[in-house]
CSV table of C-alpha atoms in Angstrom, one decimal:
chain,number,residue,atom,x,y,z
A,1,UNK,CA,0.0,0.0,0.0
A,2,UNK,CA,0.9,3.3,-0.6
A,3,UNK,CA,0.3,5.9,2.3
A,4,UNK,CA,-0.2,9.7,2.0
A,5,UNK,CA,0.3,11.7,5.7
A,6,UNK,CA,0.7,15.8,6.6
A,7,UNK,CA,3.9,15.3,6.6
A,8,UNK,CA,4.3,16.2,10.4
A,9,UNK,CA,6.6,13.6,12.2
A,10,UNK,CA,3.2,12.8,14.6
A,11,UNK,CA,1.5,11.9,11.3
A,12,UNK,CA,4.5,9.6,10.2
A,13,UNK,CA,3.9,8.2,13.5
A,14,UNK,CA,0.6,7.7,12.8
A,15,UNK,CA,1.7,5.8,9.4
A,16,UNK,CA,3.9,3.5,11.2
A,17,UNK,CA,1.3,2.6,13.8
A,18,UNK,CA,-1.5,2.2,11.0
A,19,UNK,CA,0.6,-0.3,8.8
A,20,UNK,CA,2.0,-1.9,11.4
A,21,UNK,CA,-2.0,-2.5,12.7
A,22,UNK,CA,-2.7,-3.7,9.1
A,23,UNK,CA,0.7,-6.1,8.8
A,24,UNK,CA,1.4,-4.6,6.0
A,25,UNK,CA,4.8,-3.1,4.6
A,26,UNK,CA,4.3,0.3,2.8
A,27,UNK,CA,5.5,0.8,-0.9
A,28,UNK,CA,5.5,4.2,-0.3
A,29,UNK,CA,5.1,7.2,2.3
A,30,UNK,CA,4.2,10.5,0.7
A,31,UNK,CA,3.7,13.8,2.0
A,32,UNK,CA,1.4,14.9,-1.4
A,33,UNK,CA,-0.6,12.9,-3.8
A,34,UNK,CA,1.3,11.4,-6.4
A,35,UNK,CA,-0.1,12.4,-10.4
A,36,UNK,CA,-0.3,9.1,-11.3
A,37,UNK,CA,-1.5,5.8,-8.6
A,38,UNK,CA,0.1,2.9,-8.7
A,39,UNK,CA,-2.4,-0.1,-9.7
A,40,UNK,CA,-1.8,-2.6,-7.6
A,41,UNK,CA,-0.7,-0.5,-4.7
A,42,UNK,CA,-4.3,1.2,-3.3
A,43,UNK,CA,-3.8,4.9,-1.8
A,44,UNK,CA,-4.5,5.0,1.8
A,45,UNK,CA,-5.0,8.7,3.4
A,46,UNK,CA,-3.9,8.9,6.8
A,47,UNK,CA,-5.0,11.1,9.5
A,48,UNK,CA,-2.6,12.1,12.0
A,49,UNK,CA,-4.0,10.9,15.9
A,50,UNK,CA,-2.2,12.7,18.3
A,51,UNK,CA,-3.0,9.8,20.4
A,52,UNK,CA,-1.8,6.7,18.7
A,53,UNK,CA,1.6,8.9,17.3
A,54,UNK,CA,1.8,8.6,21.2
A,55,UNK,CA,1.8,5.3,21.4
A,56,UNK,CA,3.9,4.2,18.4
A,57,UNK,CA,6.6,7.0,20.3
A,58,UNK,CA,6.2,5.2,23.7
A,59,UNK,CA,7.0,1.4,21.6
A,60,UNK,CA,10.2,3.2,19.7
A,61,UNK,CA,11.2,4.8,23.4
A,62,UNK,CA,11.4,1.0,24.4
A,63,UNK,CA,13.5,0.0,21.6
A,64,UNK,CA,15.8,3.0,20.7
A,65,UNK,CA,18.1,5.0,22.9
A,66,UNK,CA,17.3,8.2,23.2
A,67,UNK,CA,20.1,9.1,20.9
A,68,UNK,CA,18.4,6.4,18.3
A,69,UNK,CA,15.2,8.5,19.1
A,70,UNK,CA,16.9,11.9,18.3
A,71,UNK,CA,18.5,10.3,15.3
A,72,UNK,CA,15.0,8.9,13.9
A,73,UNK,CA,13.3,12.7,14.3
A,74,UNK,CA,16.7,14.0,12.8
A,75,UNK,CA,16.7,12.1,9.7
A,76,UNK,CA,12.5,12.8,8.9
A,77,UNK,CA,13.5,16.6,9.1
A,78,UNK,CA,15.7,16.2,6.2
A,79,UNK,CA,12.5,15.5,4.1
A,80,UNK,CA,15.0,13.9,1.7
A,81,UNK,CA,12.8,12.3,-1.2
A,82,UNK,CA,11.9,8.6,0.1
A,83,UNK,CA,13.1,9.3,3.6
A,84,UNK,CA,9.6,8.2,5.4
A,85,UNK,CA,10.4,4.3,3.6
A,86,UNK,CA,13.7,4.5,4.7
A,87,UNK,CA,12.8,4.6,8.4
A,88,UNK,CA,10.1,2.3,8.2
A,89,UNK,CA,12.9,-0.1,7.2
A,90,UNK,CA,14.8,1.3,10.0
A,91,UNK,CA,12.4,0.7,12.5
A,92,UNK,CA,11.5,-2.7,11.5
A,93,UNK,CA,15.2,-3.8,11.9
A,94,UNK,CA,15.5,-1.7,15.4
A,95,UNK,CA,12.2,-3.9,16.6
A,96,UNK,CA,14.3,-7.2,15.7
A,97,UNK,CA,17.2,-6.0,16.4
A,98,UNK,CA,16.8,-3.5,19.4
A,99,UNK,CA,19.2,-1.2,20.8
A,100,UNK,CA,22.1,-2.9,18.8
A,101,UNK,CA,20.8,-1.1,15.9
A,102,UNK,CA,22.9,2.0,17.2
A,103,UNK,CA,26.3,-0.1,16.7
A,104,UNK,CA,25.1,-1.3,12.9
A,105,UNK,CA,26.5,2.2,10.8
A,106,UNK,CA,27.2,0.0,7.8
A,107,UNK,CA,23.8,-1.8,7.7
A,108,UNK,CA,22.2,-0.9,4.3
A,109,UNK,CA,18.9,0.2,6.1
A,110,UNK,CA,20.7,1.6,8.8
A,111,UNK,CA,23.6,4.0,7.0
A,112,UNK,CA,21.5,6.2,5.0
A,113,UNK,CA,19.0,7.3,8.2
A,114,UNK,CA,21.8,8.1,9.9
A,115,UNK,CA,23.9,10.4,7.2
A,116,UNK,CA,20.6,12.3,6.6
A,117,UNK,CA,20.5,12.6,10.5
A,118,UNK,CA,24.3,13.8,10.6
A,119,UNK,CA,23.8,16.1,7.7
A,120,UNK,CA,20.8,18.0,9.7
A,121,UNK,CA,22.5,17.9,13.0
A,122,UNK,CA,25.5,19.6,11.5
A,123,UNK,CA,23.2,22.1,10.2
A,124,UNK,CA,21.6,22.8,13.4
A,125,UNK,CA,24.6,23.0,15.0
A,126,UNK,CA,26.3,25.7,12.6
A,127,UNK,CA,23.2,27.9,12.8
A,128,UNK,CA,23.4,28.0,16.3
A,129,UNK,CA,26.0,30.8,15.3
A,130,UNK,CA,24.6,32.2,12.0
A,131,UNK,CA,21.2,33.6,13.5
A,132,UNK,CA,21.3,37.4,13.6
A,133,UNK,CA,18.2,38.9,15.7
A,134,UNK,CA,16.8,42.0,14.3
A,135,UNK,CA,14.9,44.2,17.1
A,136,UNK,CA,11.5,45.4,15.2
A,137,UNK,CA,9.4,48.1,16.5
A,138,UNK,CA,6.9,46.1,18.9
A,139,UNK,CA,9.5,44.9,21.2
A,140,UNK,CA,9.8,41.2,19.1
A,141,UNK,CA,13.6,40.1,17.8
A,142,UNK,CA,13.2,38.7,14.4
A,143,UNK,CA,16.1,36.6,12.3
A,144,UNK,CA,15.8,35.0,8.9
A,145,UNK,CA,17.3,32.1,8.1
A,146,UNK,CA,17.2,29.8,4.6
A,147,UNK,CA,18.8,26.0,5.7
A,148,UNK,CA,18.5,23.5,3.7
A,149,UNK,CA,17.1,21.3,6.4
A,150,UNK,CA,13.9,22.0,8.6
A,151,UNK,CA,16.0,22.8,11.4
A,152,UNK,CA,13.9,25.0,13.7
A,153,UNK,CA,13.0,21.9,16.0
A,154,UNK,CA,16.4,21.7,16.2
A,155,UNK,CA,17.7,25.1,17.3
A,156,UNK,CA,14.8,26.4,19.1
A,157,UNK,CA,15.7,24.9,22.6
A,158,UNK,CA,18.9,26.6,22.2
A,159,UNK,CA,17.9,29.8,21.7
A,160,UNK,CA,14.7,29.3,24.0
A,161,UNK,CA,17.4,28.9,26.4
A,162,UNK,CA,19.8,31.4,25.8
A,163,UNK,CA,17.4,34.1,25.0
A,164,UNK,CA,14.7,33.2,27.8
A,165,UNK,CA,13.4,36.8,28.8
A,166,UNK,CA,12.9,38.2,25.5
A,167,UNK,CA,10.1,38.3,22.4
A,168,UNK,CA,11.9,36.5,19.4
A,169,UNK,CA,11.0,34.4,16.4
A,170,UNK,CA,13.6,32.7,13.8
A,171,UNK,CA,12.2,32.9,10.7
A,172,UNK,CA,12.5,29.9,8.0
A,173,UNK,CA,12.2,31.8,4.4
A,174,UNK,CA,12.7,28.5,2.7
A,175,UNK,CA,9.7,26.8,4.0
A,176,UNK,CA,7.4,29.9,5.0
A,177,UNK,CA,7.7,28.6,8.3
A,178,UNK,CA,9.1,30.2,11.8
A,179,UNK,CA,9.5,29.4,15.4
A,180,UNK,CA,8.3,31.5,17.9
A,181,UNK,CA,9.4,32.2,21.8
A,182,UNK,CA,7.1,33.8,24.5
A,183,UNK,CA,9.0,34.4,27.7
A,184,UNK,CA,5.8,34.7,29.6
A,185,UNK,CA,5.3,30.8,29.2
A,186,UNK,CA,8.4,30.5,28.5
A,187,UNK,CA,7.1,28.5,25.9
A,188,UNK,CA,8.4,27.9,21.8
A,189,UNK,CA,5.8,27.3,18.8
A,190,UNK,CA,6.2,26.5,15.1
A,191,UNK,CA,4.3,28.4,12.7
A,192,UNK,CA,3.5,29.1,9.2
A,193,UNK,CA,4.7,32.6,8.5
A,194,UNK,CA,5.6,35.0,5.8
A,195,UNK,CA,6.7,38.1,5.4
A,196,UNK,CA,4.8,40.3,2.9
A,197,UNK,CA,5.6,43.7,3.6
A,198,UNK,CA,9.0,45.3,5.0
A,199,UNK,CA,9.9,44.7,8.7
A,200,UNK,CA,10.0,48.0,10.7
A,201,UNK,CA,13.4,48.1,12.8
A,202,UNK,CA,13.7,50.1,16.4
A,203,UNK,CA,15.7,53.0,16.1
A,204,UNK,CA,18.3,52.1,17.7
A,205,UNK,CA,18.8,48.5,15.3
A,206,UNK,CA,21.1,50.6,12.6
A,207,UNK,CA,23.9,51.4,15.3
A,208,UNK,CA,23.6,47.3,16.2
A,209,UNK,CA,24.6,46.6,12.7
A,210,UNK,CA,26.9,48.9,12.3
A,211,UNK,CA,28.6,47.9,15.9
A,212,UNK,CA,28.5,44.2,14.3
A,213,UNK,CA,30.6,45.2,11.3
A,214,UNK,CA,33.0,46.7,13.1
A,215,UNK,CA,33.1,43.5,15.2
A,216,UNK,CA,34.0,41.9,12.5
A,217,UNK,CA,36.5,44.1,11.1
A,218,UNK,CA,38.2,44.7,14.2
A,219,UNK,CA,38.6,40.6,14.7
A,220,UNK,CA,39.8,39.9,10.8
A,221,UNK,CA,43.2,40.1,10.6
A,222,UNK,CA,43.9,42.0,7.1
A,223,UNK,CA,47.3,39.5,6.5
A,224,UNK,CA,45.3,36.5,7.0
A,225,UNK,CA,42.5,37.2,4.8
A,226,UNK,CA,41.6,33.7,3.4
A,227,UNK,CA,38.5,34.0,1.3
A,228,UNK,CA,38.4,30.2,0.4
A,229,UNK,CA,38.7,29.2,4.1
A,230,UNK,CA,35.9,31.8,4.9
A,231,UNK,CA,34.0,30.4,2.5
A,232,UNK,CA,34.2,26.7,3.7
A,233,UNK,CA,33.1,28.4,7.3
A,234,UNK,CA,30.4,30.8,6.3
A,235,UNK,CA,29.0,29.6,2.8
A,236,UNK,CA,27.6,32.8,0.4
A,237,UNK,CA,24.2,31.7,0.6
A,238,UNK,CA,24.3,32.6,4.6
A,239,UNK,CA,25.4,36.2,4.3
A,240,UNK,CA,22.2,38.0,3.5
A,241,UNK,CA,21.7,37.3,6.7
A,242,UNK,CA,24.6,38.2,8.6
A,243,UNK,CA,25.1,42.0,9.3
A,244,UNK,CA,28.5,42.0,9.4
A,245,UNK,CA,28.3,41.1,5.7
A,246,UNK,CA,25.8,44.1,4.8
A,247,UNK,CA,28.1,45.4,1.6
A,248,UNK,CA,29.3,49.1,2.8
């Protein structure tokens, strides 16, 4: 059977635990209709429960560490084409297998699930640093970012953390998409969002950006300048972000 989901990770969830109920194995798990069906392989629309995604996460919880657990949500926020099959196939061999599936990195249904996972934690990890805040009139702190992984999931407890008193939001251009922090709560919620008109800065946000270019010309050494190496570190497609980059 072919199954079609929201393409949330509680609705892939939901997949799992519906063929497994059926003892089936998928052909395929899409997040949007494909233009033509397959025969012999019937469509089935699934509705994400809340409830039994639940479940299904309480049965991987006793069969995956939690590092297996991070690297299963990792990998599904590559949305790599085909990714969903691959960790059906991964979970089926973690539920013979069990925890000794973390030890098997040159399994052919283990390998790929964990290089997409690798790939998106690095990401996450080197926006950490790439995320400017903006301060807009209206007391919020905005950034913009454009991964090429769904990465807010990722980064929001870090900043949620770091930034725990204040009005922010990361925004995810790619995906139209943005994480939002209320310190009241203290709480962190993903969002659809986009930006149709221009942002209105505080005052005081042009002598931030120009105090981060000076940062960053006070820090570069002039006889070192190493644009390759800098380019390795802080690809082009980043610096429309990043202040200190603004052209001057």
């Amino acid at each position: 059977m072919d199954y079609l989901y929201d393409g949330t990770f509680s609705g892939f969830l939901t997949v799992v635990a519906t063929a497994r109920r059926a003892g089936t194995s998928p052909m395929a798990i899409c997040r949007v209709a494909p233009d033509q069906q397959a025969l012999f392989s019937p469509l089935v629309r699934v509705t994400t429960e809340p409830e039994l995604a639940a479940q299904q996460g309480d049965e991987l919880a006793a069969i995956l560490s939690p590092a297996g657990r991070r690297l299963i949500h990792a990998a599904f926020l590559s949305a790599a084409p085909g990714v969903e099959l691959r960790l059906w196939h991964y979970l089926e061999l973690a539920r013979r297998v069990g925890p000794a599936i973390g030890s098997m990195l040159t399994h052919e249904q283990v390998q790929p699930v964990w290089e997409l996972a690798r790939a998106v934690g690095r990401e996450a990890h080197r926006f950490k640093g790439f995320v400017r805040f903006r301060q807009l009139a209206g007391g919020y702190h905005y950034a913009a970012i454009a991964p090429d992984y769904r990465i807010l999931p990722l980064i929001a407890p870090h900043f949620a953390a770091r930034f725990a008193d204040q009005q922010w939001l990361i925004h995810d251009e790619r995906r139209s998409e943005a994480v939002v922090y209320d310190p009241v709560p203290q709480q962190w919620l993903i969002v659809p969002l986009e930006v149709r008109a221009p942002l209105c800065d505080t005052a005081d946000e042009q002598l931030f950006r120009s105090l981060w270019q000076c940062y960053f010309d006070r820090l570069a050494i002039a006889e070192r300048h190493n644009p390759r190496l800098q380019q390795q570190h802080v690809p082009r497609k980043h610096r429309r972000h990043l202040p200190e980059f603004d052209k001057r």
